[in-house]
Tab-separated table of C-alpha atoms and ligand atoms in Angstrom:
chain	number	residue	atom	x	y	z
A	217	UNK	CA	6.458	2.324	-12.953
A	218	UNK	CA	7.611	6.046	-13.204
A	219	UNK	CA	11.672	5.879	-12.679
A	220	UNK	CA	13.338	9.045	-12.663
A	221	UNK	CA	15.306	10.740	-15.202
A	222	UNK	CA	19.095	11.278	-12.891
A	223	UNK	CA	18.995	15.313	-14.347
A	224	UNK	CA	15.577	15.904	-12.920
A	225	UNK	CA	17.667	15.143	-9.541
A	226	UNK	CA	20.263	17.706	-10.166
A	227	UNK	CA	19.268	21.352	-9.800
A	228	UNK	CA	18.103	23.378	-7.317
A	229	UNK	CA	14.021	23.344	-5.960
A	230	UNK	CA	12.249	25.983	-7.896
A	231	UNK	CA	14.139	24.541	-11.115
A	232	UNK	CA	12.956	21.457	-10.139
A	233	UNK	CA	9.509	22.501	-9.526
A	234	UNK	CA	9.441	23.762	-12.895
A	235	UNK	CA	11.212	21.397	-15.345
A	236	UNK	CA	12.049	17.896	-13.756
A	237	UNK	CA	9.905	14.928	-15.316
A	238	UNK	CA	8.344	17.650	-18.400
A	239	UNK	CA	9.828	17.805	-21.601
A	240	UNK	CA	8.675	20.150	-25.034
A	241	UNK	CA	6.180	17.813	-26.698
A	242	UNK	CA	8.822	15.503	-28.923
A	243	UNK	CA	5.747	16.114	-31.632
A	244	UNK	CA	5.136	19.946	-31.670
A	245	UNK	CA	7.329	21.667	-29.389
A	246	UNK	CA	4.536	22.555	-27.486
A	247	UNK	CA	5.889	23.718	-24.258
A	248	UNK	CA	3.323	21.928	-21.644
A	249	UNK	CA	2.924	18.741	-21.901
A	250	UNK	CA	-0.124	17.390	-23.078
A	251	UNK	CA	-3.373	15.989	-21.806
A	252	UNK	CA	-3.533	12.567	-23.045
A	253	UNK	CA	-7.186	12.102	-22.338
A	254	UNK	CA	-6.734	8.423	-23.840
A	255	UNK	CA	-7.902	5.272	-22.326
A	256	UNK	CA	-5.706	3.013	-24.287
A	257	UNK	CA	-3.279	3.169	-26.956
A	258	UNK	CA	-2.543	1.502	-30.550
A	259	UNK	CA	-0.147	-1.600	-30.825
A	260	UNK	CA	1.613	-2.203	-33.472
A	261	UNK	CA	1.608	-6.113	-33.543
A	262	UNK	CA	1.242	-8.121	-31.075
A	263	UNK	CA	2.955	-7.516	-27.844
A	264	UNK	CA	4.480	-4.719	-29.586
A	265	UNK	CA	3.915	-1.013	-28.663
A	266	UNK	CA	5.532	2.056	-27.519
A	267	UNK	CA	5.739	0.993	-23.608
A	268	UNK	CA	1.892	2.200	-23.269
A	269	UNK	CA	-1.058	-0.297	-23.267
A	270	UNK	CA	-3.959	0.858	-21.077
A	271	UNK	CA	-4.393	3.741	-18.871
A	272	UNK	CA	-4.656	2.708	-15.750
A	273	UNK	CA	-1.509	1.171	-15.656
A	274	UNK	CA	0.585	4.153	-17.280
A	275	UNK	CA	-0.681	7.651	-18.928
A	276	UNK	CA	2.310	9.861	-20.180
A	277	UNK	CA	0.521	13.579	-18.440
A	278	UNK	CA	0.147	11.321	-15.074
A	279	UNK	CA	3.805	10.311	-15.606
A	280	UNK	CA	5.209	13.805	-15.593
A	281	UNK	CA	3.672	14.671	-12.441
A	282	UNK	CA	4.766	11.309	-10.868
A	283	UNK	CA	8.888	12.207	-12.121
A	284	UNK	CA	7.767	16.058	-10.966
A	285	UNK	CA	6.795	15.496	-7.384
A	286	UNK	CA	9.642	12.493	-7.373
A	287	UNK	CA	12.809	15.108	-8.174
A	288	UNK	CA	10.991	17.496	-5.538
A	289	UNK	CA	11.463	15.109	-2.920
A	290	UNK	CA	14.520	13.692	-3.705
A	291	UNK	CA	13.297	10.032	-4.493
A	292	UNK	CA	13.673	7.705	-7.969
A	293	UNK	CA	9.389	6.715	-7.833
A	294	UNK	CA	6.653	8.625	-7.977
A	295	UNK	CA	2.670	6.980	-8.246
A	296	UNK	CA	-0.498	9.446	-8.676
A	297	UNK	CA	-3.338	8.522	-6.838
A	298	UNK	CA	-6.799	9.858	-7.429
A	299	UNK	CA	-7.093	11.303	-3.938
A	300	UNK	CA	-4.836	11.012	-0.517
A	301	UNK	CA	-7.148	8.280	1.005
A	302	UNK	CA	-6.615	6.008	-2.450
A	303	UNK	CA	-2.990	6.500	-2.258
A	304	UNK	CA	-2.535	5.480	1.312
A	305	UNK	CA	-4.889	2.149	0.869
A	306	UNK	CA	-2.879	1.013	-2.117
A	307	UNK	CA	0.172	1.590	0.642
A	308	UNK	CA	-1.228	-0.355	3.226
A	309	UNK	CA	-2.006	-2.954	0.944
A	310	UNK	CA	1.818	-3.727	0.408
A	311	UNK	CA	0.920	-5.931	3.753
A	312	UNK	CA	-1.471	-8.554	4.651
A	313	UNK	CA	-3.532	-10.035	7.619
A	314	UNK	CA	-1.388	-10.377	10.560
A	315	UNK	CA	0.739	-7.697	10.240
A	316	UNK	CA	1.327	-4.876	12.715
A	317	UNK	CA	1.339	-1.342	11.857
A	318	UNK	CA	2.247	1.331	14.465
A	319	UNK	CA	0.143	4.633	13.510
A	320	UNK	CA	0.571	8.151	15.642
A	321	UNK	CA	-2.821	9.000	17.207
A	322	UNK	CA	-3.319	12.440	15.791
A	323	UNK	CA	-3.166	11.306	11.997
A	324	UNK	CA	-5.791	12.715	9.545
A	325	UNK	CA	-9.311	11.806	10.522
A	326	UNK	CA	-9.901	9.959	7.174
A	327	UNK	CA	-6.760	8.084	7.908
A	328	UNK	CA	-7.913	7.034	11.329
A	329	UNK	CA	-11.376	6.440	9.875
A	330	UNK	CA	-9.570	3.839	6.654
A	331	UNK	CA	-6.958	2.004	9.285
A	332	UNK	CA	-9.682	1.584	11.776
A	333	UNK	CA	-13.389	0.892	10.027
A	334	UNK	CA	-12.207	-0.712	6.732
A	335	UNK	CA	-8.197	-2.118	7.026
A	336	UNK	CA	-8.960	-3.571	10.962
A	337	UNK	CA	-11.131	-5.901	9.213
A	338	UNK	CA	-8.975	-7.349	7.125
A	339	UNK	CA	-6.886	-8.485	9.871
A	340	UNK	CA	-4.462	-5.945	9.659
A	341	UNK	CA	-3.406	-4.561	13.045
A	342	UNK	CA	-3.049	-0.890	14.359
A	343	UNK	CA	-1.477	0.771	17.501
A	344	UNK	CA	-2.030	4.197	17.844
A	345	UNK	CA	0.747	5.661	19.523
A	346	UNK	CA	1.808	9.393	20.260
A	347	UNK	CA	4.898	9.331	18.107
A	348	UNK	CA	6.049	12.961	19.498
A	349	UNK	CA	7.801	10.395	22.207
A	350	UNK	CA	10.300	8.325	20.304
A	351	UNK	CA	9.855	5.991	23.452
A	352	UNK	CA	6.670	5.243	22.697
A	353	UNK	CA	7.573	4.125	19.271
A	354	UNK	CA	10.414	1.403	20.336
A	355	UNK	CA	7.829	0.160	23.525
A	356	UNK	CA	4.842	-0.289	20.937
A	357	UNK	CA	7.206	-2.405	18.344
A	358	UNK	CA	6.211	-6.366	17.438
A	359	UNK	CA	7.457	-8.764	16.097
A	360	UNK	CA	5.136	-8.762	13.770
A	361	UNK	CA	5.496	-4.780	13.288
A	362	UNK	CA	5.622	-4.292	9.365
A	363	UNK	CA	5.574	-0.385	9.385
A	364	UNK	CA	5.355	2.628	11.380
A	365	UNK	CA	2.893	5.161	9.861
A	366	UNK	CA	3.674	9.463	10.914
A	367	UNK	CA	2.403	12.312	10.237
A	368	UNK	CA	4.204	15.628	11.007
A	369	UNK	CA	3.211	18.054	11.703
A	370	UNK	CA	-0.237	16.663	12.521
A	371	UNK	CA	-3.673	18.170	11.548
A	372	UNK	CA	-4.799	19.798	13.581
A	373	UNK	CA	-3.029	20.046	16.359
A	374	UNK	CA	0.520	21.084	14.901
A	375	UNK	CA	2.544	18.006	16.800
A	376	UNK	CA	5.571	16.747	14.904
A	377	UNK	CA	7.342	13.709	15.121
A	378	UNK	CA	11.205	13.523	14.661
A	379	UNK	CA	11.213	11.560	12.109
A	380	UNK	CA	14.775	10.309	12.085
A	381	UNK	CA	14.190	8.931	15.826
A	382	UNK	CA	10.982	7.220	14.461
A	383	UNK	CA	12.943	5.907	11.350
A	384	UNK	CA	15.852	4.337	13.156
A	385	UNK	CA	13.488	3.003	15.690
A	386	UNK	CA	11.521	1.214	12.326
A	387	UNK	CA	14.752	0.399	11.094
A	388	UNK	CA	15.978	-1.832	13.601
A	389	UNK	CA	12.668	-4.061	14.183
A	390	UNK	CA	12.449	-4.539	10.054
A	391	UNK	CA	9.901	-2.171	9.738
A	392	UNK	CA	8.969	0.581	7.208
A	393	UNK	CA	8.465	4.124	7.966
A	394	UNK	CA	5.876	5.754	6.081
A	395	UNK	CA	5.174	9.484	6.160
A	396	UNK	CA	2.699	11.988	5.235
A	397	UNK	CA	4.221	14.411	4.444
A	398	UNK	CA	0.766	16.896	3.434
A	399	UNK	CA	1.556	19.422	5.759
A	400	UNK	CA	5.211	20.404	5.204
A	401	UNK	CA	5.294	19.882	1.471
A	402	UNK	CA	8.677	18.762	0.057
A	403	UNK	CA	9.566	22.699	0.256
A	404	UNK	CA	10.128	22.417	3.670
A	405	UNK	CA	10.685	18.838	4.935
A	406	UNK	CA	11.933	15.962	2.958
A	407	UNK	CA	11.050	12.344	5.303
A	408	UNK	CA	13.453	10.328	2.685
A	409	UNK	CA	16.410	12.374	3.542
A	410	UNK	CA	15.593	11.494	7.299
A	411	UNK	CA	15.178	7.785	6.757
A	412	UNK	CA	11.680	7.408	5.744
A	413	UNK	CA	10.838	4.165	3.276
A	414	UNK	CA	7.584	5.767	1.140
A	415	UNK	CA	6.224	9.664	1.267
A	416	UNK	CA	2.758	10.283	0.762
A	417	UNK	CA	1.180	13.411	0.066
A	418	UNK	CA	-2.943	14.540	-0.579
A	419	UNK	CA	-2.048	16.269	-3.672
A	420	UNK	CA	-5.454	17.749	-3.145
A	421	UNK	CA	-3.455	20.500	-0.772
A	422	UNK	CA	-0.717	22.392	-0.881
A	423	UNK	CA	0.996	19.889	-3.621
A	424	UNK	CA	-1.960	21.289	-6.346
A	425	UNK	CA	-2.598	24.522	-4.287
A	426	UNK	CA	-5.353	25.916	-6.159
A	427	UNK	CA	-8.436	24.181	-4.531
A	428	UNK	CA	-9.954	22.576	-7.995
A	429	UNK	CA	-8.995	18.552	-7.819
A	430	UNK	CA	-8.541	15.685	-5.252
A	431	UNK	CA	-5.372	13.623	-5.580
A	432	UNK	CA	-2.666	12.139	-4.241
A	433	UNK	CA	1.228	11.026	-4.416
A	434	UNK	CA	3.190	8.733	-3.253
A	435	UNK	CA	7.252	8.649	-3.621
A	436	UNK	CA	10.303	6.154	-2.551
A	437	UNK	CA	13.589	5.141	-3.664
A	438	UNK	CA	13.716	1.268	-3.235
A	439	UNK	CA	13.212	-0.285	-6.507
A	440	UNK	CA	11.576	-3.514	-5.744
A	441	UNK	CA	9.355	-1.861	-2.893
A	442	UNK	CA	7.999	0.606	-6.208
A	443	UNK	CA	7.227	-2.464	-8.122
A	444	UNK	CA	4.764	-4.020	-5.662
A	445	UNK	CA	3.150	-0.187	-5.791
A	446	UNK	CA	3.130	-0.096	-8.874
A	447	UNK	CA	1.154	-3.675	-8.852
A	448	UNK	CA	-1.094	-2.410	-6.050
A	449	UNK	CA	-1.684	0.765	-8.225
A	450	UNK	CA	-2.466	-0.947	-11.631
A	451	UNK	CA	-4.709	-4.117	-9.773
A	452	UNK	CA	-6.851	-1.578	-7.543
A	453	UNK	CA	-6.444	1.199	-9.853
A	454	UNK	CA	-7.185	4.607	-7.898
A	455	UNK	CA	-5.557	6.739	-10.674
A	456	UNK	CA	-6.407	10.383	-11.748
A	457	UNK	CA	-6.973	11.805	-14.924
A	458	UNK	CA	-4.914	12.972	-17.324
A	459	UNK	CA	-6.783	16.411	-16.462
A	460	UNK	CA	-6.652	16.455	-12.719
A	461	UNK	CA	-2.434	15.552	-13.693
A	462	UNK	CA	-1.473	18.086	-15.522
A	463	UNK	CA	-3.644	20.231	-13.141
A	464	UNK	CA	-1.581	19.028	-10.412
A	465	UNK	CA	1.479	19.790	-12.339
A	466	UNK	CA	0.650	23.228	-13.177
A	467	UNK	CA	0.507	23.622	-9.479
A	468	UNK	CA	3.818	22.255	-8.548
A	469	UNK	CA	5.670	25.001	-10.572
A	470	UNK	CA	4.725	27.263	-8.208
A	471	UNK	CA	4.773	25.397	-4.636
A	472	UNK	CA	8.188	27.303	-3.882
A	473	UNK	CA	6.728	30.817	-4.210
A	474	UNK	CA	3.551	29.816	-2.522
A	475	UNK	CA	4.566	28.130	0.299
A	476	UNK	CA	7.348	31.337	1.416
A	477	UNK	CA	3.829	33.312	0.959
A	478	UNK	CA	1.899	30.854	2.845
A	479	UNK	CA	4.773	30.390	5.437
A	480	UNK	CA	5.114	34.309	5.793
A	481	UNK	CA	1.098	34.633	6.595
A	482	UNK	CA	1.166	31.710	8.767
A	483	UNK	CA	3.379	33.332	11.060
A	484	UNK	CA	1.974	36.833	11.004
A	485	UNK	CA	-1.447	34.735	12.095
A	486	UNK	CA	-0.148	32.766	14.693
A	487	UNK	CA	1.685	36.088	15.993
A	488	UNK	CA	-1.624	38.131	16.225
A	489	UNK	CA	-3.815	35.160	17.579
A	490	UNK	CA	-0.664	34.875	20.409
A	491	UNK	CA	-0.816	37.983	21.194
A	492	UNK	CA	-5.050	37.816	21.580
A	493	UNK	CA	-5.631	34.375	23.072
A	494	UNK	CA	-2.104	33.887	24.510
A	495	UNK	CA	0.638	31.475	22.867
A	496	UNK	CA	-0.503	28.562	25.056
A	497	UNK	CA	-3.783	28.708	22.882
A	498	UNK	CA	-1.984	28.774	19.692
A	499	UNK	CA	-0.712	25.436	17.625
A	500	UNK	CA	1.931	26.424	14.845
A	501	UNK	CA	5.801	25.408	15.388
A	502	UNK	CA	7.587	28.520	14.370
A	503	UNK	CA	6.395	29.972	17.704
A	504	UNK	CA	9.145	29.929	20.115
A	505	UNK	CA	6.397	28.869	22.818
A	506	UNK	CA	5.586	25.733	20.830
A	507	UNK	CA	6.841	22.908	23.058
A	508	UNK	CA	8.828	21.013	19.863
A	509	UNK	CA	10.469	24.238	18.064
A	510	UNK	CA	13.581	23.282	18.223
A	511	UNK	CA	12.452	19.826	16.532
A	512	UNK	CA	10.252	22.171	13.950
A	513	UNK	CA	13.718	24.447	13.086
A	514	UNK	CA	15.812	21.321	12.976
A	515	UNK	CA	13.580	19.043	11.065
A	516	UNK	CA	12.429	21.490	8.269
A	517	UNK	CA	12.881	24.946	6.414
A	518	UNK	CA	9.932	26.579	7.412
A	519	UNK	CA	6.118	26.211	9.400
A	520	UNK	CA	3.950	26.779	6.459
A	521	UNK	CA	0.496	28.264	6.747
A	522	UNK	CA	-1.481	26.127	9.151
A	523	UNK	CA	-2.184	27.285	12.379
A	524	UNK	CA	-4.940	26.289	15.073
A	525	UNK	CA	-6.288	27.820	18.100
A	526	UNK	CA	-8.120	26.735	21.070
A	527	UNK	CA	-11.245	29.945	21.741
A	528	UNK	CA	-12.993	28.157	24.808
A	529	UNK	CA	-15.805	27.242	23.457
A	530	UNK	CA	-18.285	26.090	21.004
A	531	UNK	CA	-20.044	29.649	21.015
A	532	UNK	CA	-16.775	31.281	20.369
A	533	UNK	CA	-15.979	28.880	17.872
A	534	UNK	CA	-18.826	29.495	15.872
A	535	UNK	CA	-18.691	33.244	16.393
A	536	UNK	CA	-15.186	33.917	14.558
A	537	UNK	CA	-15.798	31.423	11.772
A	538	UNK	CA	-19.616	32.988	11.297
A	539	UNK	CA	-17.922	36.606	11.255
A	540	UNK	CA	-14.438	35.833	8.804
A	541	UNK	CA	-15.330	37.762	5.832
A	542	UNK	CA	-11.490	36.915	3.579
A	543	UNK	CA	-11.258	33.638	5.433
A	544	UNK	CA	-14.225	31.039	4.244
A	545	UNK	CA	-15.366	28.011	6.764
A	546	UNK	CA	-14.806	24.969	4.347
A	547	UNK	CA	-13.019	21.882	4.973
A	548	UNK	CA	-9.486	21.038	3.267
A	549	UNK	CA	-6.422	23.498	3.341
A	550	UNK	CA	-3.395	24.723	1.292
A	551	UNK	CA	-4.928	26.734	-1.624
A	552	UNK	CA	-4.324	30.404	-2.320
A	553	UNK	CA	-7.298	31.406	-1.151
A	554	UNK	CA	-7.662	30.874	3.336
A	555	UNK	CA	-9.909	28.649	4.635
A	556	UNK	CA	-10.973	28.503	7.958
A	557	UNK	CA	-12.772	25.019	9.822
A	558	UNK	CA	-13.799	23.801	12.890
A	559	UNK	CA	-12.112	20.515	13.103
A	560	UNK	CA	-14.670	18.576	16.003
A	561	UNK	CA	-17.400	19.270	13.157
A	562	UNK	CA	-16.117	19.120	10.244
A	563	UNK	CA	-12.773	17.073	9.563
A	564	UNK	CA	-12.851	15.164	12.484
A	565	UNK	CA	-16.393	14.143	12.946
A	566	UNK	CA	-15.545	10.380	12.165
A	567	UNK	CA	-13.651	10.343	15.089
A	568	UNK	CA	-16.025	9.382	18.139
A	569	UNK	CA	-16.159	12.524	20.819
A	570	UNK	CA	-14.896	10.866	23.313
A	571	UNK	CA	-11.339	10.032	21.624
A	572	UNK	CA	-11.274	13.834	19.843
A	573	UNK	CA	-11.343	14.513	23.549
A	574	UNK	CA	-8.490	12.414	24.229
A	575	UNK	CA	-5.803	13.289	21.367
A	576	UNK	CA	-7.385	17.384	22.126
A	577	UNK	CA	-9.670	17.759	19.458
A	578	UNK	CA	-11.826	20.340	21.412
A	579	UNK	CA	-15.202	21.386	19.835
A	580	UNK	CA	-13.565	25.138	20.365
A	581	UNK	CA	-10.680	24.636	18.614
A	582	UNK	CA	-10.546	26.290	15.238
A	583	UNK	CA	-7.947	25.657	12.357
A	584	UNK	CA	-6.995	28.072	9.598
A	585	UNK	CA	-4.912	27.351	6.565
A	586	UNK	CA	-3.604	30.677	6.047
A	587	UNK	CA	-3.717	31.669	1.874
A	588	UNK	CA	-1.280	33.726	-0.190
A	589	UNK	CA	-3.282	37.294	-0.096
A	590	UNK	CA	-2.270	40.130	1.558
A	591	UNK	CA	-1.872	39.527	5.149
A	592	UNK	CA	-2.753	42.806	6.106
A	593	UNK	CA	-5.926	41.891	4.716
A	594	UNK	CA	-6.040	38.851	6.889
A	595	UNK	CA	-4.889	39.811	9.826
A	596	UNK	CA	-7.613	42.811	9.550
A	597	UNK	CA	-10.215	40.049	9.090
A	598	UNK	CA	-9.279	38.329	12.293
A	599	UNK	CA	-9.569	41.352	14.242
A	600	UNK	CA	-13.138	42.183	13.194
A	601	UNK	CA	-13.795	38.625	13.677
A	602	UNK	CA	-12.415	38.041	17.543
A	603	UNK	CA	-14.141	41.356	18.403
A	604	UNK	CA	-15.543	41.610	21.883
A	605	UNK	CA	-14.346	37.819	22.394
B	139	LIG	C1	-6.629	15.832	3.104
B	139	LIG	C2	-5.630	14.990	3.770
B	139	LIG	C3	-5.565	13.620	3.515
B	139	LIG	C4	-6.553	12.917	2.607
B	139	LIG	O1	-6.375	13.258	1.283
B	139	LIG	P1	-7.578	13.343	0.187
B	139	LIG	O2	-6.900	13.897	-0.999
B	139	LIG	O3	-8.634	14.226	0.766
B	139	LIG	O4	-8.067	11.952	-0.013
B	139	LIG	C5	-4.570	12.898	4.152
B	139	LIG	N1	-3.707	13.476	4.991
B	139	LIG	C6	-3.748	14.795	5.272
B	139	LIG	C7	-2.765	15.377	6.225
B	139	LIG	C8	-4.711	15.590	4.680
B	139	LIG	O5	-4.765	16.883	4.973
């Protein structure tokens, strides 16, 4: 179990991003830390050793990301996770057959795709609720509700959730909130500080930002609540490498100056396609025409680089994303470089059709993470792109 060190807490974000949970190598000096690419570790006699047995349980690179993303978003526990989807089972395996979980309908397809093909089966029950309503959250509570499970702002549609509303709601029936918090980063949203229980992130995003591992994090506060994760962590043992770690970390000391970059280009992007498609076509909440932005400017610091649009149709769909010459069609977001996807095809296709449908996941909708290049340079490659559209 990672605890944090109380100065990694202290300073400001970029400082953070940059120094909590790293040291100098106690050894050499050397200013990174290093890779331990070690499986397991000498003991002195037995039951004696220097805190580290075998790697799955604790590595010391894995450790300084864990205290890294931890101090970024204000919480005492950090666990790495080998990818988003492995961090969030390990969650949801803090509870057991019978137990309720209240889940907002426009969470990540893979998410949808664990809770409902694999989890359901195990007896564990799901309600899929549109958490934008606060409402909805209180009507769909049990007695046998054990957590209530956000995302905000959603992929791809760009709907948030106030997550204090959803937290006190959680709050009074006993329940945890749990948030993933992917989108927003801890730059510009922090669900502790709001009353959420555990933060998860896919590390693979914005958290690493570079495009070149799969990961994820998961933070919280409570002490005993960390050392069932930490159990759940070590007994299923979805852990990254030392490599993909320090990767991760590198990544992190630069999530300040990227996400202003990707926040600026985000906007400039949801401005032009506005102004082409009209703002009722258009999913990002730093437009005033989004129907939560006062939520978005209360809730966090900025709107970050993600921004979807509806084109009317398959055809046009598959025009702009054939034509983007900076933008590439790929799956995943939030790494320098922009990406552009097709969510009905690509991230969404476990969903069946006919719920897509239903939560607005049209086969012409089209979902760009905006990068950190020039936006001139993007906003040029939209325009030869929507041509004649
Ligand atoms: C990508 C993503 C995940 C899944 O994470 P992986 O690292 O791909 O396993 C979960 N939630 C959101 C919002 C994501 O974008």
């Amino acid at each position: 179990m990672t605890k944090i060190l109380p100065h990694d807490l202290d300073a400001r974000f970029s400082t953070r991003a940059i120094h909590a949970g790293q040291r100098p190598d106690p050894t050499t000096g050397a200013i990174m830390p290093p890779i331990y690419q070690t499986s397991t570790y000498a003991q002195e006699s037995l039951g004696v050793n220097k805190g580290y047995e075998y790697a799955r349980g604790k590595n010391p690179t894995r450790e300084c990301l864990e205290r890294n993303v931890a101090a970024l978003e204000g919480a005492q526990h950090g666990f790495a996770f080998s990818s988003g989807m492995g961090c969030v089972d390990s969650i949801m395996k803090l509870f057991k057959s019978g137990d309720h979980v209240i889940v907002g309908a426009n969470v990540y397809g893979g998410t949808f795709r664990l809770f409902d093909k694999i989890l359901k089966n195990f007896g564990l029950e799901f309600s899929w609720v549109d958490t934008r309503d606060p409402q909805r959250i209180a009507d769909a509570m049990q007695r046998n509700t054990v957590a209530v499970m956000l995302e905000t702002p959603t992929n791809p549609l760009m709907q948030l959730t106030d997550i204090a509303a959803a937290a006190a709601i959680a709050k009074r029936g006993g329940a945890l909130t749990i948030v993933d918090n992917t989108f927003a980063t801890p730059y510009f949203q922090n669900p502790l500080q709001l009353g959420a229980d555990i933060v998860w992130h896919s590390s693979t995003k914005y958290l690493n930002g570079h495009s070149d591992i799969i990961g994820g994090i998961a933070v919280l506060n409570e002490d005993e609540l960390a050392k069932r994760l930490q159990f759940n962590l070590n007994s299923a043992g979805a852990v990254p490498g030392p490599m993909d770690s320090w990767l991760t970390l590198r990544g992190t000391k630069t999530l300040a100056l990227r996400m202003r970059q990707h926040d600026a280009n985000g906007r400039r992007v949801a401005e032009w396609l506005a102004n082409k498609v009209g703002e009722r076509q258009v999913f990002y909440p730093g437009l005033a025409s989004h129907p939560q932005h006062e939520l978005a400017k209360r809730q966090m610091r900025g709107f970050g680089g993600m921004v979807s649009v509806e084109t009317g149709s398959k055809a046009n769909a598959n025009a702009v994303v054939s034509r983007v010459k900076v933008f590439t069609l790929a799956e995943s977001l939030g790494g320098v470089e922009s990406l552009v996807c097709q969510p009905a095809g690509m991230t969404h296709a476990s969903v069946e059709p006919a719920r897509r449908l239903e939560i607005g996941i049209t086969d012409g909708l089209i979902r760009f993470s905006c990068g950190v290049e020039d936006v001139e340079d993007l906003i040029e490659d939209l325009e030869q792109a929507f041509a004649g559209l």
